[in-house]
Amino acid sequence: MKENLIKEDKAASSNSAILAAQSSPPEDDDDEAQADDPSQDGAPGAVKKKKKKNKSKKKKDPLQQTDPPSIPVDELFPSGDFPEGEIQQYKDDNLWRTTSEEKRELERLQKPMYNSVRRAAEVHRQVRKYMRSIIKPGMLMVDLCETLENMVRKLIKENGLQAGIAFPTGCSLNWVAAHWTPNAGDKTVLQYDDVMKLDFGTHIDGYIVDCAFTVAFNPMYDPLLQATRDATNTGIKEAGIDARLCDVGAAIQEVMESYEVEINGKVFQVKSIRNLNGHSIGPYQIHAGKSVPIVKGGEQTKMEEGEFYAIETFGSTGKGFVREDLECSHYMKNFDVGHVPLRLAKAKQLLGTINNNFGTLAFCRRYLDRLGETKYLMALKNLCDNGIIQPYPPLCDVRGSYVSQFEHTILLRPTCKEVISRGDDY
């Protein structure tokens, strides 16, 4: 009997040793949990186990964005890997790139840069999703812009020239195609029959996401919006390494001008605005030198590996041609400007503010107001007259016409084309 008991004791102790060995990794976790939570000291094993389960459950629960969004996106993706945009494969002569090990290695080296621009794109997606849910007729345009801009600042963790807004929020209405944002004191209200182009940009370390969509409450305008959406997607599809800019423009125009829209009983063919273009994008440089036309007859220049492009199209019921008009709100420092001696003290001081806060990124008067600048219009004019700052007045088609716009930022990666700003919405 005693011998049996001893045997059973031995078996039990060897079993418990095996169990202990099997459960040793979780025990380490327990120690970690205890180190994190001193209140667990001396607690019975069962209680500890229960707490550990809850703790691991918490760990698995990813942080969720609030409504309205308020959590910076880098906290939602603690790994530092941000969502990839839509991938489109190259075709024909560039098909080999898809499987090239050499090209894949090039991409591995570019990972930090890709993550910077994807982080900027994720901010854009989250902000526009929220804005689309709250934009209603009757809103003051200035309130709309400030809501959007403050959300971008929060989600991107605005930090001087390292992270923030890439250019002023364009919210051009009706026949105004681009470059309109309200100045201080502007009382413009969004109306049910307005066609608004909401064009805003985000950046991380100067890597810019330039992306736009059109808002119209009246379904009468739907074909006009569909024309530009379709034309922009056509431009994206045609773009690629070695694609000629003129061919992209011709494809865009063909799709755009296949649409008609009936407005208040009158039928209009949708026209591509011939003097507006997409453009290449460089670090801290929204227009980096190459233009992507939206009509046929453009340059023979080719797109190249590694380039960023804003593919944007504008469809109009007017002349399909814009000119500068209305009060200016958008300004940008010239990218290549050297040292220019300034005699006006206020102009020197204002240039310091611009250099420190925007560098060569575009800004508007409201952004200067926000930084505490006052009575600066004469100094700003002086900087423009000296060729240091370039004004960008609103671009308008004929009064009474309607213009819509859609835009995405794409990257011509070595192995594929990435539509960085693509979302579930457009």
mmCIF file of C-alpha atoms in Angstrom, residues 174-383:
data_model
loop_
_atom_site.group_PDB
_atom_site.id
_atom_site.type_symbol
_atom_site.label_atom_id
_atom_site.label_comp_id
_atom_site.label_asym_id
_atom_site.label_seq_id
_atom_site.Cartn_x
_atom_site.Cartn_y
_atom_site.Cartn_z
ATOM 1 C CA ASN A 174 -19.240 75.823 -59.548
ATOM 2 C CA TRP A 175 -17.349 77.635 -62.368
ATOM 3 C CA VAL A 176 -14.280 78.125 -60.131
ATOM 4 C CA ALA A 177 -12.123 75.105 -60.971
ATOM 5 C CA ALA A 178 -9.219 75.393 -58.507
ATOM 6 C CA HIS A 179 -7.202 77.438 -55.990
ATOM 7 C CA TRP A 180 -10.096 78.924 -54.023
ATOM 8 C CA THR A 181 -10.239 78.788 -50.234
ATOM 9 C CA PRO A 182 -11.995 81.348 -48.036
ATOM 10 C CA ASN A 183 -9.932 84.215 -46.634
ATOM 11 C CA ALA A 184 -10.672 85.509 -43.114
ATOM 12 C CA GLY A 185 -14.146 87.004 -42.802
ATOM 13 C CA ASP A 186 -15.487 85.249 -45.925
ATOM 14 C CA LYS A 187 -19.177 84.479 -45.430
ATOM 15 C CA THR A 188 -19.701 82.082 -48.371
ATOM 16 C CA VAL A 189 -22.228 79.355 -47.541
ATOM 17 C CA LEU A 190 -22.437 75.984 -49.312
ATOM 18 C CA GLN A 191 -25.726 75.668 -51.245
ATOM 19 C CA TYR A 192 -27.745 72.634 -52.358
ATOM 20 C CA ASP A 193 -27.117 73.417 -56.050
ATOM 21 C CA ASP A 194 -23.360 73.980 -55.685
ATOM 22 C CA VAL A 195 -20.662 71.759 -57.197
ATOM 23 C CA MET A 196 -17.695 71.808 -54.809
ATOM 24 C CA LYS A 197 -14.219 70.456 -55.538
ATOM 25 C CA LEU A 198 -12.619 69.435 -52.224
ATOM 26 C CA ASP A 199 -8.878 69.280 -52.882
ATOM 27 C CA PHE A 200 -6.564 68.872 -49.891
ATOM 28 C CA GLY A 201 -3.088 67.522 -49.305
ATOM 29 C CA THR A 202 -1.126 65.812 -46.542
ATOM 30 C CA HIS A 203 2.591 65.142 -46.228
ATOM 31 C CA ILE A 204 5.162 63.291 -44.132
ATOM 32 C CA ASP A 205 8.778 64.453 -44.528
ATOM 33 C CA GLY A 206 7.781 66.340 -47.680
ATOM 34 C CA TYR A 207 6.254 63.265 -49.380
ATOM 35 C CA ILE A 208 2.957 64.726 -50.566
ATOM 36 C CA VAL A 209 -0.432 63.088 -51.100
ATOM 37 C CA ASP A 210 -2.516 65.301 -53.403
ATOM 38 C CA CYS A 211 -6.033 63.956 -53.759
ATOM 39 C CA ALA A 212 -9.426 65.503 -54.548
ATOM 40 C CA PHE A 213 -13.095 64.696 -55.074
ATOM 41 C CA THR A 214 -16.270 66.597 -55.947
ATOM 42 C CA VAL A 215 -19.331 67.069 -53.743
ATOM 43 C CA ALA A 216 -22.750 67.781 -55.305
ATOM 44 C CA PHE A 217 -26.039 67.299 -53.443
ATOM 45 C CA ASN A 218 -28.278 67.609 -56.517
ATOM 46 C CA PRO A 219 -28.316 64.310 -58.483
ATOM 47 C CA MET A 220 -28.702 66.373 -61.685
ATOM 48 C CA TYR A 221 -24.881 66.757 -61.644
ATOM 49 C CA ASP A 222 -24.135 63.023 -61.309
ATOM 50 C CA PRO A 223 -23.035 62.529 -64.968
ATOM 51 C CA LEU A 224 -20.632 65.494 -64.629
ATOM 52 C CA LEU A 225 -19.051 63.897 -61.548
ATOM 53 C CA GLN A 226 -18.980 60.467 -63.188
ATOM 54 C CA ALA A 227 -17.179 61.914 -66.221
ATOM 55 C CA THR A 228 -14.234 63.170 -64.160
ATOM 56 C CA ARG A 229 -14.131 60.109 -61.948
ATOM 57 C CA ASP A 230 -13.986 57.867 -65.018
ATOM 58 C CA ALA A 231 -11.465 60.136 -66.777
ATOM 59 C CA THR A 232 -9.168 60.176 -63.726
ATOM 60 C CA ASN A 233 -9.288 56.373 -63.454
ATOM 61 C CA THR A 234 -8.493 56.170 -67.179
ATOM 62 C CA GLY A 235 -5.481 58.435 -66.666
ATOM 63 C CA ILE A 236 -4.283 56.237 -63.800
ATOM 64 C CA LYS A 237 -4.684 53.109 -65.947
ATOM 65 C CA GLU A 238 -2.749 54.656 -68.863
ATOM 66 C CA ALA A 239 0.051 56.018 -66.655
ATOM 67 C CA GLY A 240 3.161 53.918 -66.149
ATOM 68 C CA ILE A 241 6.899 53.706 -66.655
ATOM 69 C CA ASP A 242 7.723 54.777 -70.256
ATOM 70 C CA ALA A 243 4.137 55.972 -70.892
ATOM 71 C CA ARG A 244 4.115 59.195 -72.925
ATOM 72 C CA LEU A 245 2.356 62.142 -71.275
ATOM 73 C CA CYS A 246 0.543 62.961 -74.541
ATOM 74 C CA ASP A 247 -0.967 59.448 -74.689
ATOM 75 C CA VAL A 248 -2.283 59.742 -71.125
ATOM 76 C CA GLY A 249 -3.894 63.097 -72.021
ATOM 77 C CA ALA A 250 -5.507 61.736 -75.193
ATOM 78 C CA ALA A 251 -7.030 58.769 -73.315
ATOM 79 C CA ILE A 252 -8.392 61.098 -70.605
ATOM 80 C CA GLN A 253 -10.029 63.449 -73.118
ATOM 81 C CA GLU A 254 -11.659 60.611 -75.045
ATOM 82 C CA VAL A 255 -13.371 59.289 -71.908
ATOM 83 C CA MET A 256 -14.253 62.725 -70.476
ATOM 84 C CA GLU A 257 -15.892 63.997 -73.641
ATOM 85 C CA SER A 258 -17.977 60.848 -74.123
ATOM 86 C CA TYR A 259 -20.201 62.149 -71.285
ATOM 87 C CA GLU A 260 -23.150 64.531 -71.460
ATOM 88 C CA VAL A 261 -24.999 66.203 -68.604
ATOM 89 C CA GLU A 262 -28.449 67.795 -68.598
ATOM 90 C CA ILE A 263 -28.663 70.846 -66.341
ATOM 91 C CA ASN A 264 -32.026 72.578 -65.943
ATOM 92 C CA GLY A 265 -33.260 71.175 -69.258
ATOM 93 C CA LYS A 266 -30.138 72.040 -71.289
ATOM 94 C CA VAL A 267 -27.716 69.319 -72.461
ATOM 95 C CA PHE A 268 -23.956 69.975 -72.269
ATOM 96 C CA GLN A 269 -21.091 67.849 -73.515
ATOM 97 C CA VAL A 270 -18.552 67.555 -70.682
ATOM 98 C CA LYS A 271 -15.274 69.178 -71.763
ATOM 99 C CA SER A 272 -11.765 68.569 -70.460
ATOM 100 C CA ILE A 273 -10.300 71.892 -69.286
ATOM 101 C CA ARG A 274 -7.429 72.171 -71.727
ATOM 102 C CA ASN A 275 -5.165 74.454 -69.676
ATOM 103 C CA LEU A 276 -5.321 72.425 -66.442
ATOM 104 C CA ASN A 277 -3.014 69.444 -65.901
ATOM 105 C CA GLY A 278 -1.938 66.699 -63.582
ATOM 106 C CA HIS A 279 1.703 66.963 -62.496
ATOM 107 C CA SER A 280 4.740 65.163 -61.146
ATOM 108 C CA ILE A 281 5.365 65.620 -57.400
ATOM 109 C CA GLY A 282 8.738 65.915 -55.647
ATOM 110 C CA PRO A 283 9.758 66.192 -51.983
ATOM 111 C CA TYR A 284 8.311 69.496 -50.701
ATOM 112 C CA GLN A 285 7.462 70.320 -54.330
ATOM 113 C CA ILE A 286 3.837 69.990 -55.398
ATOM 114 C CA HIS A 287 4.610 70.701 -59.081
ATOM 115 C CA ALA A 288 7.919 69.012 -59.855
ATOM 116 C CA GLY A 289 8.292 69.887 -63.527
ATOM 117 C CA LYS A 290 6.295 67.410 -65.611
ATOM 118 C CA SER A 291 2.684 68.122 -66.609
ATOM 119 C CA VAL A 292 0.092 65.435 -67.355
ATOM 120 C CA PRO A 293 -2.334 66.949 -69.894
ATOM 121 C CA ILE A 294 -6.030 66.105 -69.910
ATOM 122 C CA VAL A 295 -6.430 66.722 -73.653
ATOM 123 C CA LYS A 296 -4.650 65.310 -76.707
ATOM 124 C CA GLY A 297 -1.624 66.971 -78.299
ATOM 125 C CA GLY A 298 0.631 67.113 -75.233
ATOM 126 C CA GLU A 299 4.366 66.481 -74.909
ATOM 127 C CA GLN A 300 6.085 63.250 -75.949
ATOM 128 C CA THR A 301 7.945 63.151 -72.596
ATOM 129 C CA LYS A 302 7.895 59.756 -70.859
ATOM 130 C CA MET A 303 7.040 58.905 -67.264
ATOM 131 C CA GLU A 304 9.932 57.292 -65.366
ATOM 132 C CA GLU A 305 10.526 54.758 -62.607
ATOM 133 C CA GLY A 306 10.279 56.150 -59.083
ATOM 134 C CA GLU A 307 8.207 59.201 -59.998
ATOM 135 C CA PHE A 308 5.142 60.412 -58.102
ATOM 136 C CA TYR A 309 2.273 61.883 -60.115
ATOM 137 C CA ALA A 310 -0.968 63.637 -59.248
ATOM 138 C CA ILE A 311 -3.396 62.376 -61.878
ATOM 139 C CA GLU A 312 -6.242 64.897 -61.848
ATOM 140 C CA THR A 313 -8.951 65.706 -64.359
ATOM 141 C CA PHE A 314 -11.389 68.609 -64.631
ATOM 142 C CA GLY A 315 -14.655 68.351 -66.558
ATOM 143 C CA SER A 316 -16.619 71.491 -67.410
ATOM 144 C CA THR A 317 -19.956 72.538 -68.897
ATOM 145 C CA GLY A 318 -18.325 75.850 -69.894
ATOM 146 C CA LYS A 319 -15.591 76.684 -72.401
ATOM 147 C CA GLY A 320 -13.122 74.115 -71.081
ATOM 148 C CA PHE A 321 -10.596 76.892 -70.462
ATOM 149 C CA VAL A 322 -9.757 78.711 -67.209
ATOM 150 C CA ARG A 323 -8.373 82.151 -66.414
ATOM 151 C CA GLU A 324 -7.282 83.811 -63.154
ATOM 152 C CA ASP A 325 -10.047 85.716 -61.382
ATOM 153 C CA LEU A 326 -11.325 86.708 -57.887
ATOM 154 C CA GLU A 327 -9.367 87.497 -54.714
ATOM 155 C CA CYS A 328 -6.164 85.499 -54.196
ATOM 156 C CA SER A 329 -5.829 83.176 -51.190
ATOM 157 C CA HIS A 330 -3.119 80.667 -52.275
ATOM 158 C CA TYR A 331 0.617 81.449 -52.235
ATOM 159 C CA MET A 332 3.812 79.411 -52.461
ATOM 160 C CA LYS A 333 7.518 80.130 -52.175
ATOM 161 C CA ASN A 334 9.359 79.606 -55.463
ATOM 162 C CA PHE A 335 11.267 76.329 -55.214
ATOM 163 C CA ASP A 336 14.516 77.505 -56.809
ATOM 164 C CA VAL A 337 14.689 81.055 -55.452
ATOM 165 C CA GLY A 338 18.083 82.049 -54.038
ATOM 166 C CA HIS A 339 18.815 84.855 -51.571
ATOM 167 C CA VAL A 340 16.997 88.056 -52.509
ATOM 168 C CA PRO A 341 17.884 91.206 -50.521
ATOM 169 C CA LEU A 342 14.751 92.752 -48.996
ATOM 170 C CA ARG A 343 14.519 96.346 -47.821
ATOM 171 C CA LEU A 344 11.140 96.125 -46.089
ATOM 172 C CA ALA A 345 11.576 94.909 -42.480
ATOM 173 C CA LYS A 346 8.054 93.464 -42.350
ATOM 174 C CA ALA A 347 8.717 91.509 -45.577
ATOM 175 C CA LYS A 348 11.885 89.996 -44.054
ATOM 176 C CA GLN A 349 10.004 89.018 -40.915
ATOM 177 C CA LEU A 350 7.101 87.520 -42.921
ATOM 178 C CA LEU A 351 9.534 85.525 -45.076
ATOM 179 C CA GLY A 352 11.034 84.106 -41.870
ATOM 180 C CA THR A 353 7.573 82.930 -40.777
ATOM 181 C CA ILE A 354 6.954 81.376 -44.212
ATOM 182 C CA ASN A 355 10.360 79.634 -44.285
ATOM 183 C CA ASN A 356 9.917 78.192 -40.779
ATOM 184 C CA ASN A 357 6.335 77.001 -41.176
ATOM 185 C CA PHE A 358 5.838 76.148 -44.857
ATOM 186 C CA GLY A 359 9.217 76.106 -46.608
ATOM 187 C CA THR A 360 8.324 75.520 -50.260
ATOM 188 C CA LEU A 361 4.856 74.101 -49.480
ATOM 189 C CA ALA A 362 1.819 76.198 -50.459
ATOM 190 C CA PHE A 363 -0.064 78.209 -47.824
ATOM 191 C CA CYS A 364 -3.026 80.582 -47.627
ATOM 192 C CA ARG A 365 -3.792 83.783 -45.755
ATOM 193 C CA ARG A 366 -5.766 81.922 -43.075
ATOM 194 C CA TYR A 367 -2.620 79.945 -42.217
ATOM 195 C CA LEU A 368 -0.711 83.211 -41.692
ATOM 196 C CA ASP A 369 -3.568 84.548 -39.514
ATOM 197 C CA ARG A 370 -3.417 81.363 -37.424
ATOM 198 C CA LEU A 371 0.307 81.924 -36.791
ATOM 199 C CA GLY A 372 -0.475 85.361 -35.375
ATOM 200 C CA GLU A 373 0.589 87.390 -38.420
ATOM 201 C CA THR A 374 -1.315 90.679 -38.815
ATOM 202 C CA LYS A 375 -1.255 93.564 -41.314
ATOM 203 C CA TYR A 376 0.926 91.515 -43.655
ATOM 204 C CA LEU A 377 -0.706 92.142 -47.061
ATOM 205 C CA MET A 378 1.788 94.817 -48.124
ATOM 206 C CA ALA A 379 4.735 92.654 -47.049
ATOM 207 C CA LEU A 380 3.228 89.659 -48.884
ATOM 208 C CA LYS A 381 2.843 91.771 -52.040
ATOM 209 C CA ASN A 382 6.484 92.847 -51.659
ATOM 210 C CA LEU A 383 7.599 89.178 -51.515
#
